[in-house]
Amino acid sequence: MSAAKRPDAAVKLAGGAVYGTDLEAPGMLWGALVLAPVAHGRLRSVDLAGARALDGAVAVGPDDLASLLPGGGGDPERPIFPRAEISYRSQPVAAVAAPTLETARRAARAVRVDAEPLGVVADLEALFPEWPGSEAERSPDIAAHVHARHGGVEAAFRDAETVVRETYRTASIHQVALEPHACLAEVRDGVWRVWTTTQSPFGVREDTASLLGVPEASVVVEGTWVGGGFGGKGASLLEPYALVLARAAGRPVRLALGYREEFLLGRTTLPAVVRMETGVTAGRIVARRVRLLLDVGTSLPGRDFATGYSIGFLLGPYRTPAFEVEGYAVRTNKPPFGPHRAPFAPQCVFVVESHLAHVALELGLDPEEFRAAHLWKEGDPTPLGQPVGPCGLAAAFEAARALARRWRAEAAPGQGVGIGAGFWSTGTGAGGEALARLDGRGLTILQGEREIGSGSVLVGLRAVAAHASGLSPARIQIEYADSSRAPFDSGVFGSRTTAALGRAVEEAVRGLLTRLAERMGTVGPVTLEEAGDGLVAVHRSERRSVEELLTPEERAAGGLEASGRHYGRAGSIDERRVVAGTFYPYTDFTGSVHVALVSVDRETGSVRVDRYAAFQDVGRLVDEGSARAQVEGAVAMGLGTALTEEAIWSEDGRLENPGLLDYRIPTLGEIPPLEITFLEGFRGAGPDGAKGLGEPPIIPVPAAVAAAVRAASGAHLTELPLSAERVARALKLL
Amino acid sequence: MTERRLVLTVNGLAASLADVPAGERLLDTLRWRLGLKGTKEGCRTGGCGACTVLVDGESSLSCLTLTHEVDGCAVTTIEAIASDPVGRSVRDAFEREGALQCGYCTPGFVVALTGLLKERGRSAPLEELLDGLQGNLCRCTGYVAIARAVRAAREATA
């Protein structure tokens, strides 16, 4: 297969792409953050005098916000510097800026932070040894509680022939986008302007305005090239600090994290504990109970999304007549929980798949047959009562089983084959808008997102516009503008860009075609075709030059314009099944099933993945090269989650391995040969039935690898990652 | 204080630098003194390879190289890699094979592979080239397209 050339390849290969870390302005100062020295403490004072004594240095702390911010200090619920209480180690308590980075760092070290240490809550299980009970809703340690039930679960468990109970634990993992967070800020004439590396310019605008207590219209966010996001650059992080420094200094300020800080204060996935309980009668699941404790760090009450969303994945895509799920978002002295490519879903799927396989093996059943027998079919209700839409999951599962049988037949002693199955739903976000502009030579799409690397903007949106218009992608330009000029879009996350913003692009292009049809005196379908350098509009046998169909005013203004908007809505759930909290319905159902062939070293416990296959439901394949690239990248990232990645938090809330030498992500030599199969025809929520693809292919990876490890060695692991040490312990080698 | 002028040949041009502190890293000299920001700053601890440049033809991590160490040396960065025929083949292979996504690790990979191909010559086994890139991290591509580009670049220079 020959991959299509990416439109951004040339500038990136020439070293000419300007990322957040490359930002610079004449006369700018270099910023640095002062980080809290304890994970929990009463803040007595922040003394900035030592910093301010340095040549050209500016320092801002909690007491300066009232005078610097027009609203008197920003959001009282979320002050950018803590006033009384430090709630995680490395929480920014002050910020400094100076003419050189060296001086800025010296200034940061010169700030005296006096804090009285308080007791630290870092370990979920130490906090709730007996698990939270009815008191949970009132506990300050619980940020959110979700609870749903259906089908008389107590009676179903009482009547079950067999009940299997297990506890699983999953690790904290980091996105590890290679580009750290970085931005440049300037405050002038009442405009708070920030250039930043972000997955969501509008999200940063909204969040920054709210944090600083300034009107949204006075904040302008301009995205740069983004050196990887994976969820870590979806919300504001440095922008408010850089803006406050720029306001205090009266000059532009650049603020960037070093990679150590990236680990220390980036928002990421934190540890979790899951209890699974399954009742089976005559080989059929009759009852399930799932309880989740999810560490959400210092997330604010009511702002936790992960618990309510992930809890649906903990039941898996399996029919269950009676169930109860309960999830607790637990506050600890760690940074707030942040999304990481399909937030927490790979971990959930590892738990469900490993547990149900274990149930089957306990009962002497084939684990794949057992899961296949319960797999959702279209029209089945989800646990929350939403009918399952078109989904390639069952077809993918069958194909994966056939491949697994072949691989098993070929496997050497010591090798094992496993299958992992998961699903996802194309995100909507708040919605998105786009503007299409047609002139005599080509089509331009104006929109508000920057390309973060996946190709979802520059390749995906172009492919959507090409599909809708009839033109080749080469005739389509994707244009970007800052948040004051671009149409709104909620962000490049949730696998939504090509799929959901793409719907707005599709609508805008169709709007243009409708206008052309009117001018051609028809209501029938019009498409565009290339004719030499120009374009023609085609309706049946009628062909008209686009140039001639435009009015002189439109020609002078740059072309004919039409806008499109897409504010997608998910389906609905059966609220009668909800006891407490918020559960989320799905927009569509995207199946991903993976097969792994692994070898387990019987002396060290280390796992090598020898072969790998992914069966990916895509709805409609928008661009094959980008789709393959998403699967390739997601599988590698998932192998890190499965095997090596673990941010280790000590009992006193300290991150023990904040760096790429101690937090190991996969390298080039660790990637197995990978076979990818796309399943089309199960329509999704995106343009012409496409489904979002950024996240789904990471979801089944840890589950598939764990199943293969068990098949290869007999080791049944209930903790992620499946490190050599854990495997060795499970095999009683340690 | 013994400040002396340093003279580096950067991308074929002489760069005469005054007042370079003893502890300044080549990465910062390139990016902030010379404005050559194609060389990327990643981890600054030698763990990611994003900052790879050629020093006298050999691939080096500019985050762990002191500028004073390379006084008198020839430094090649991504901005000039295509002026070398091997570098151009590598760049073209990355473009043709779609071996990049966000692009942040890309300069490091392109420079490192160029260095390897120039050093080991046309007979370098593929495995050796792939092994030589183990210190370059990529989070987007899963390395599949990069491995393809390595193969294509090797064939193009053979």
Short mmCIF file of C-alpha atoms in Angstrom, two decimals, chain B residues 2-145:
data_model
loop_
_atom_site.label_atom_id
_atom_site.label_comp_id
_atom_site.label_asym_id
_atom_site.label_seq_id
_atom_site.Cartn_x
_atom_site.Cartn_y
_atom_site.Cartn_z
CA THR B 2 37.73 33.29 30.47
CA GLU B 3 35.25 34.16 27.79
CA ARG B 4 36.44 33.24 24.38
CA ARG B 5 34.84 33.28 21.01
CA LEU B 6 33.65 29.98 19.68
CA VAL B 7 33.59 29.29 15.98
CA LEU B 8 31.27 26.59 14.73
CA THR B 9 30.42 25.70 11.19
CA VAL B 10 26.67 25.38 11.27
CA ASN B 11 24.98 24.08 8.15
CA GLY B 12 28.03 25.10 6.12
CA LEU B 13 28.23 28.67 7.44
CA ALA B 14 30.68 29.97 10.01
CA ALA B 15 29.02 31.04 13.25
CA SER B 16 31.19 33.09 15.56
CA LEU B 17 29.77 33.16 19.06
CA ALA B 18 30.79 35.40 21.95
CA ASP B 19 29.92 35.09 25.64
CA VAL B 20 28.75 31.50 25.55
CA PRO B 21 28.56 30.30 29.16
CA ALA B 22 30.49 27.13 29.86
CA GLY B 23 27.32 25.25 30.70
CA GLU B 24 25.32 26.20 27.61
CA ARG B 25 23.98 23.26 25.65
CA LEU B 26 24.34 23.04 21.89
CA LEU B 27 20.56 22.61 21.69
CA ASP B 28 20.02 26.07 23.21
CA THR B 29 22.75 27.66 21.14
CA LEU B 30 21.15 26.38 17.96
CA ARG B 31 17.62 27.27 18.93
CA TRP B 32 17.96 30.54 20.80
CA ARG B 33 21.23 32.09 19.59
CA LEU B 34 21.06 31.00 15.97
CA GLY B 35 17.29 30.68 15.59
CA LEU B 36 17.54 27.15 14.19
CA LYS B 37 14.42 25.81 15.87
CA GLY B 38 14.00 22.80 13.61
CA THR B 39 16.07 20.94 16.21
CA LYS B 40 13.47 20.06 18.82
CA GLU B 41 13.63 20.21 22.56
CA GLY B 42 12.14 17.12 24.14
CA CYS B 43 13.30 15.65 27.43
CA ARG B 44 16.72 17.37 27.73
CA THR B 45 18.06 14.21 29.39
CA GLY B 46 19.10 12.20 26.33
CA GLY B 47 16.01 10.03 26.57
CA CYS B 48 14.05 10.93 23.45
CA GLY B 49 16.39 11.82 20.56
CA ALA B 50 14.29 14.78 19.34
CA CYS B 51 17.32 17.08 19.52
CA THR B 52 19.66 14.94 17.38
CA VAL B 53 22.11 16.86 15.16
CA LEU B 54 25.23 15.83 13.26
CA VAL B 55 28.57 16.94 14.73
CA ASP B 56 31.35 16.36 12.19
CA GLY B 57 28.99 13.94 10.48
CA GLU B 58 28.23 11.90 13.58
CA SER B 59 24.81 11.91 15.16
CA SER B 60 24.82 13.58 18.58
CA LEU B 61 22.24 14.55 21.18
CA SER B 62 22.46 18.33 21.26
CA CYS B 63 20.80 18.45 24.69
CA LEU B 64 23.75 16.60 26.22
CA THR B 65 26.43 18.42 24.21
CA LEU B 66 28.04 21.55 25.58
CA THR B 67 28.56 24.21 22.95
CA HIS B 68 32.15 24.67 24.12
CA GLU B 69 32.78 20.99 23.34
CA VAL B 70 32.04 21.51 19.67
CA ASP B 71 34.18 24.60 19.11
CA GLY B 72 35.67 24.23 15.64
CA CYS B 73 33.29 21.43 14.65
CA ALA B 74 30.82 21.24 11.80
CA VAL B 75 27.21 20.99 12.96
CA THR B 76 24.39 19.94 10.62
CA THR B 77 20.76 20.38 11.61
CA ILE B 78 17.46 19.40 10.03
CA GLU B 79 17.32 22.76 8.23
CA ALA B 80 20.28 21.76 6.03
CA ILE B 81 19.98 17.99 6.03
CA ALA B 82 18.56 17.94 2.52
CA SER B 83 21.63 19.64 1.11
CA ASP B 84 23.36 16.32 1.70
CA PRO B 85 22.37 13.63 -0.85
CA VAL B 86 21.91 11.00 1.87
CA GLY B 87 19.90 13.43 3.97
CA ARG B 88 17.72 14.21 0.97
CA SER B 89 17.05 10.51 0.40
CA VAL B 90 16.08 10.12 4.03
CA ARG B 91 13.80 13.13 3.97
CA ASP B 92 12.14 11.95 0.75
CA ALA B 93 11.65 8.46 2.20
CA PHE B 94 9.92 9.90 5.29
CA GLU B 95 7.66 11.98 3.08
CA ARG B 96 6.84 9.15 0.68
CA GLU B 97 6.14 6.62 3.42
CA GLY B 98 4.10 9.00 5.56
CA ALA B 99 6.54 8.37 8.41
CA LEU B 100 5.44 11.32 10.49
CA GLN B 101 2.38 12.61 12.29
CA CYS B 102 2.86 15.44 14.76
CA GLY B 103 6.39 15.82 13.41
CA TYR B 104 8.05 16.68 16.70
CA CYS B 105 10.36 13.66 16.72
CA THR B 106 10.83 13.81 12.94
CA PRO B 107 13.92 16.07 12.74
CA GLY B 108 15.67 13.81 15.24
CA PHE B 109 14.83 10.67 13.29
CA VAL B 110 15.82 12.18 9.93
CA VAL B 111 19.14 13.49 11.23
CA ALA B 112 19.94 10.31 13.17
CA LEU B 113 19.21 8.06 10.20
CA THR B 114 21.24 10.30 7.91
CA GLY B 115 24.15 10.03 10.33
CA LEU B 116 23.82 6.25 10.50
CA LEU B 117 23.66 5.83 6.72
CA LYS B 118 26.65 8.09 6.19
CA GLU B 119 28.64 6.37 8.91
CA ARG B 120 27.84 2.75 8.10
CA GLY B 121 27.69 3.23 4.36
CA ARG B 122 25.66 1.49 1.73
CA SER B 123 26.22 -1.99 3.10
CA ALA B 124 24.69 -1.33 6.53
CA PRO B 125 22.29 -4.13 7.43
CA LEU B 126 18.72 -2.97 7.98
CA GLU B 127 18.70 -4.40 11.51
CA GLU B 128 21.69 -2.28 12.41
CA LEU B 129 19.98 0.87 11.18
CA LEU B 130 16.78 0.10 13.08
CA ASP B 131 18.81 -0.69 16.17
CA GLY B 132 20.61 2.63 15.82
CA LEU B 133 17.27 4.44 16.11
CA GLN B 134 16.23 2.83 19.41
CA GLY B 135 17.10 6.04 21.23
CA ASN B 136 14.65 8.09 19.17
CA LEU B 137 11.14 8.04 20.60
CA CYS B 138 7.96 8.56 18.60
CA ARG B 139 4.56 8.56 20.27
CA CYS B 140 2.36 8.99 17.19
CA THR B 141 3.31 6.54 14.47
CA GLY B 142 4.01 3.35 16.38
CA TYR B 143 7.23 3.29 14.32
CA VAL B 144 5.62 1.19 11.57
CA ALA B 145 5.87 3.85 8.86
#
